[in-house]
CSV table of C-alpha atoms and ligand atoms in Angstrom, one decimal:
chain,number,residue,atom,x,y,z
A,760,UNK,CA,0.0,0.0,0.0
A,761,UNK,CA,1.4,3.4,-1.0
A,762,UNK,CA,0.6,6.5,1.0
A,763,UNK,CA,1.3,10.2,0.5
A,764,UNK,CA,1.5,12.3,3.7
A,765,UNK,CA,0.6,16.0,3.7
A,766,UNK,CA,2.0,18.2,6.4
A,767,UNK,CA,2.0,21.9,7.3
A,768,UNK,CA,4.2,22.0,10.4
A,769,UNK,CA,6.6,20.0,12.5
A,770,UNK,CA,5.5,16.6,11.4
A,771,UNK,CA,6.0,14.7,14.6
A,772,UNK,CA,3.1,12.4,13.7
A,773,UNK,CA,4.8,11.9,10.3
A,774,UNK,CA,8.0,11.0,12.1
A,775,UNK,CA,6.1,8.3,14.0
A,776,UNK,CA,4.9,6.9,10.7
A,777,UNK,CA,8.4,7.0,9.1
A,778,UNK,CA,9.8,5.2,12.2
A,779,UNK,CA,7.0,2.5,12.1
A,780,UNK,CA,7.7,1.9,8.4
A,781,UNK,CA,11.5,1.7,9.1
A,782,UNK,CA,11.2,-0.8,12.0
A,783,UNK,CA,8.8,-3.0,10.0
A,784,UNK,CA,5.8,-2.6,12.1
A,785,UNK,CA,3.8,-0.7,9.4
A,786,UNK,CA,4.0,-2.4,6.0
A,787,UNK,CA,3.3,0.6,3.8
A,788,UNK,CA,5.5,2.6,1.3
A,789,UNK,CA,5.6,6.4,2.0
A,790,UNK,CA,5.6,7.3,-1.7
A,791,UNK,CA,6.0,11.1,-1.0
A,792,UNK,CA,5.5,13.8,1.6
A,793,UNK,CA,4.0,17.1,0.5
A,794,UNK,CA,3.5,20.5,2.2
A,795,UNK,CA,1.5,23.7,1.5
A,796,UNK,CA,4.5,26.0,2.2
A,797,UNK,CA,8.2,25.9,1.8
A,798,UNK,CA,10.6,25.0,4.7
A,799,UNK,CA,8.4,22.9,6.9
A,800,UNK,CA,10.1,20.6,9.5
A,801,UNK,CA,7.9,17.8,8.2
A,802,UNK,CA,9.3,17.9,4.6
A,803,UNK,CA,12.8,18.1,6.2
A,804,UNK,CA,12.1,14.9,8.2
A,805,UNK,CA,11.0,13.2,5.0
A,806,UNK,CA,14.1,14.2,3.1
A,807,UNK,CA,16.3,13.0,6.0
A,808,UNK,CA,14.6,9.6,5.6
A,809,UNK,CA,15.2,9.6,1.8
A,810,UNK,CA,11.5,10.0,1.0
A,811,UNK,CA,10.6,12.1,-2.1
A,812,UNK,CA,9.0,15.5,-1.2
A,813,UNK,CA,7.1,18.2,-2.8
A,814,UNK,CA,5.9,21.7,-1.8
A,815,UNK,CA,2.9,23.4,-3.4
A,816,UNK,CA,3.1,26.8,-1.9
A,817,UNK,CA,-0.4,28.2,-1.3
A,818,UNK,CA,0.9,31.8,-1.6
A,819,UNK,CA,2.2,31.3,-5.2
A,820,UNK,CA,-1.2,30.6,-6.6
A,821,UNK,CA,-3.8,33.2,-7.7
A,822,UNK,CA,-6.7,31.4,-6.0
A,823,UNK,CA,-7.6,28.4,-3.9
A,824,UNK,CA,-9.0,26.4,-6.9
A,825,UNK,CA,-5.7,26.6,-8.8
A,826,UNK,CA,-3.7,25.7,-5.7
A,827,UNK,CA,-6.0,22.7,-5.2
A,828,UNK,CA,-5.5,21.5,-8.8
A,829,UNK,CA,-1.7,21.8,-8.5
A,830,UNK,CA,-1.7,20.0,-5.2
A,831,UNK,CA,-4.0,17.2,-6.6
A,832,UNK,CA,-1.6,16.7,-9.5
A,833,UNK,CA,1.5,16.6,-7.2
A,834,UNK,CA,-0.2,14.0,-5.0
A,835,UNK,CA,-1.5,12.0,-7.9
A,836,UNK,CA,2.0,11.8,-9.4
A,837,UNK,CA,3.1,9.7,-6.5
A,838,UNK,CA,0.3,7.2,-7.2
A,839,UNK,CA,-0.9,6.7,-3.6
A,840,UNK,CA,-3.6,4.3,-2.4
A,841,UNK,CA,-4.2,6.6,0.5
A,842,UNK,CA,-3.4,10.2,1.2
A,843,UNK,CA,-2.9,11.1,4.9
A,844,UNK,CA,-3.3,14.6,6.3
A,845,UNK,CA,-1.0,14.8,9.3
A,846,UNK,CA,-1.2,18.3,10.7
A,847,UNK,CA,-2.0,19.6,7.2
A,848,UNK,CA,-3.9,22.8,8.0
A,849,UNK,CA,-5.8,23.4,4.7
A,850,UNK,CA,-9.1,22.1,3.5
A,851,UNK,CA,-8.9,20.4,0.1
A,852,UNK,CA,-11.8,20.9,-2.4
A,853,UNK,CA,-14.1,18.5,-4.3
A,854,UNK,CA,-11.6,18.3,-7.2
A,855,UNK,CA,-9.1,16.7,-4.9
A,856,UNK,CA,-11.7,14.5,-3.1
A,857,UNK,CA,-13.0,13.2,-6.4
A,858,UNK,CA,-9.5,12.2,-7.4
A,859,UNK,CA,-9.1,10.2,-4.2
A,860,UNK,CA,-12.6,9.1,-3.1
A,861,UNK,CA,-12.7,7.8,0.4
A,862,UNK,CA,-8.9,7.7,0.2
A,863,UNK,CA,-8.1,10.9,2.0
A,864,UNK,CA,-7.6,10.4,5.8
A,865,UNK,CA,-7.2,13.0,8.5
A,866,UNK,CA,-6.3,13.0,12.2
A,867,UNK,CA,-7.8,15.4,14.7
A,868,UNK,CA,-6.7,16.1,18.3
A,869,UNK,CA,-10.2,15.9,19.8
A,870,UNK,CA,-13.1,13.4,20.0
A,871,UNK,CA,-15.2,14.4,17.0
A,872,UNK,CA,-17.9,15.6,16.5
A,873,UNK,CA,-16.9,17.7,19.6
A,874,UNK,CA,-14.3,20.5,19.0
A,875,UNK,CA,-13.7,20.4,15.2
A,876,UNK,CA,-11.5,23.0,13.6
A,877,UNK,CA,-8.0,24.4,14.1
A,878,UNK,CA,-8.1,24.6,17.9
A,879,UNK,CA,-9.5,21.3,19.0
A,880,UNK,CA,-7.2,21.0,22.1
A,881,UNK,CA,-7.7,24.6,23.2
A,882,UNK,CA,-11.5,24.5,22.7
A,883,UNK,CA,-11.8,21.2,24.7
A,884,UNK,CA,-9.7,22.7,27.5
A,885,UNK,CA,-11.7,25.9,27.6
A,886,UNK,CA,-15.0,23.9,27.7
A,887,UNK,CA,-13.7,22.1,30.8
A,888,UNK,CA,-14.2,18.6,29.6
A,889,UNK,CA,-12.5,15.9,31.7
A,890,UNK,CA,-11.9,13.5,28.8
A,891,UNK,CA,-10.9,14.4,25.3
A,892,UNK,CA,-8.8,12.5,22.7
A,893,UNK,CA,-8.2,12.0,19.1
A,894,UNK,CA,-9.9,10.9,15.9
A,895,UNK,CA,-8.8,9.3,12.6
A,896,UNK,CA,-11.4,9.9,9.9
A,897,UNK,CA,-12.0,10.0,6.2
A,898,UNK,CA,-11.8,13.6,5.2
A,899,UNK,CA,-14.6,15.2,3.3
A,900,UNK,CA,-15.2,18.8,2.1
A,901,UNK,CA,-16.3,20.0,5.6
A,902,UNK,CA,-14.2,20.9,8.6
A,903,UNK,CA,-13.6,17.6,10.4
A,904,UNK,CA,-17.0,16.2,9.4
A,905,UNK,CA,-16.1,12.9,7.6
A,906,UNK,CA,-16.8,9.3,8.7
A,907,UNK,CA,-14.9,8.3,11.8
A,908,UNK,CA,-12.5,5.3,11.5
A,909,UNK,CA,-11.0,5.2,15.0
A,910,UNK,CA,-10.9,7.2,18.3
A,911,UNK,CA,-8.9,7.1,21.5
A,912,UNK,CA,-9.6,8.9,24.8
A,913,UNK,CA,-7.2,11.0,26.8
A,914,UNK,CA,-7.9,12.2,30.3
A,915,UNK,CA,-7.6,16.0,31.0
A,916,UNK,CA,-5.5,16.7,34.1
A,917,UNK,CA,-6.3,19.6,36.4
A,918,UNK,CA,-2.8,21.2,35.7
A,919,UNK,CA,-3.0,20.7,31.9
A,920,UNK,CA,-2.1,23.6,29.5
A,921,UNK,CA,-2.9,23.4,25.8
A,922,UNK,CA,0.7,22.2,25.1
A,923,UNK,CA,0.9,19.4,27.8
A,924,UNK,CA,-2.6,18.1,26.8
A,925,UNK,CA,-1.7,18.2,23.1
A,926,UNK,CA,1.5,16.3,23.7
A,927,UNK,CA,-0.4,13.5,25.5
A,928,UNK,CA,-3.0,13.5,22.8
A,929,UNK,CA,-0.4,13.2,20.1
A,930,UNK,CA,1.0,10.1,21.7
A,931,UNK,CA,-2.4,8.4,21.2
A,932,UNK,CA,-2.9,10.1,17.8
A,933,UNK,CA,0.3,8.5,16.4
A,934,UNK,CA,-0.6,5.1,17.8
A,935,UNK,CA,-4.1,5.3,16.3
A,936,UNK,CA,-2.9,6.6,12.9
A,937,UNK,CA,-0.3,3.8,12.6
A,938,UNK,CA,-2.9,1.1,13.7
A,939,UNK,CA,-5.4,2.4,11.2
A,940,UNK,CA,-2.9,2.4,8.4
A,941,UNK,CA,-1.8,-1.1,9.3
A,942,UNK,CA,-5.4,-2.2,9.3
A,943,UNK,CA,-6.1,-0.7,5.8
A,944,UNK,CA,-2.9,-2.3,4.5
A,945,UNK,CA,-3.9,-5.7,5.8
A,946,UNK,CA,-7.3,-5.3,4.3
A,947,UNK,CA,-5.7,-4.3,0.9
A,948,UNK,CA,-3.6,-7.5,1.1
A,949,UNK,CA,-6.6,-9.6,1.7
A,950,UNK,CA,-8.4,-8.0,-1.2
A,951,UNK,CA,-5.4,-8.6,-3.4
A,952,UNK,CA,-5.3,-12.3,-2.3
A,953,UNK,CA,-9.0,-12.8,-2.9
A,954,UNK,CA,-8.7,-11.2,-6.4
A,955,UNK,CA,-5.6,-13.3,-7.2
A,956,UNK,CA,-7.4,-16.5,-6.1
A,957,UNK,CA,-10.6,-15.7,-8.0
B,780,GRF,C1,-1.8,16.9,15.3
B,780,GRF,O1,-2.4,16.9,16.6
B,780,GRF,C2,-2.9,17.1,14.3
B,780,GRF,O2,-4.1,16.4,14.5
B,780,GRF,C3,-3.1,18.6,14.4
B,780,GRF,O3,-1.8,19.1,14.5
B,780,GRF,C4,-0.9,18.1,15.1
B,780,GRF,C5,0.2,17.8,14.1
B,780,GRF,O4,1.4,17.8,14.8
B,780,GRF,N1,-3.9,19.2,13.4
B,780,GRF,P1,2.7,17.4,14.0
B,780,GRF,O5,2.9,18.4,12.9
B,780,GRF,O6,2.5,16.0,13.5
B,780,GRF,O7,3.8,17.5,15.0
């Protein structure tokens, strides 16, 4: 199974996926890592691991639709079975979703449908919930509205700040993402076996 991972920032979740592939616990090929801006730590991590990278800089395009088309083409060139948004902070439009139907996965640092959007950890903390967590889902055209594939709970501690809580959530988020990808890869193998035997 081939995946493309999209990042906007530090890419610590991406690093966990790279490490799981390297130690053999996740049987997928990271075909490429892409970003929406130049100079992200995520792309740097991929390059350090010898993974092909691309940057489709949002600011270099006259409008969102053209940027979406360029990003879609860059992702498609790597021929992925799945595209994973891992801290990728932009919504992709229908043109992209039609190219990878049900194949675009996202992770979110809250228990959806609670606290969607860019500040899931901050919003959960501000609301005073005692349990939050993370979600892996199929991304659609909405903000964190797609079908949920997996979730894990994380307790909120009285002394938590946004940063300490987010760090504990990310530990679960990485585990959940890797488990979900491993499950999809095993399912893809079973389908291939069935097809070969038919
Ligand atoms: C993750 O919690 C992701 O869900 C959120 O941003 C974080 C990404 O962190 N949108 P990193 O770039 O993988 O370190």
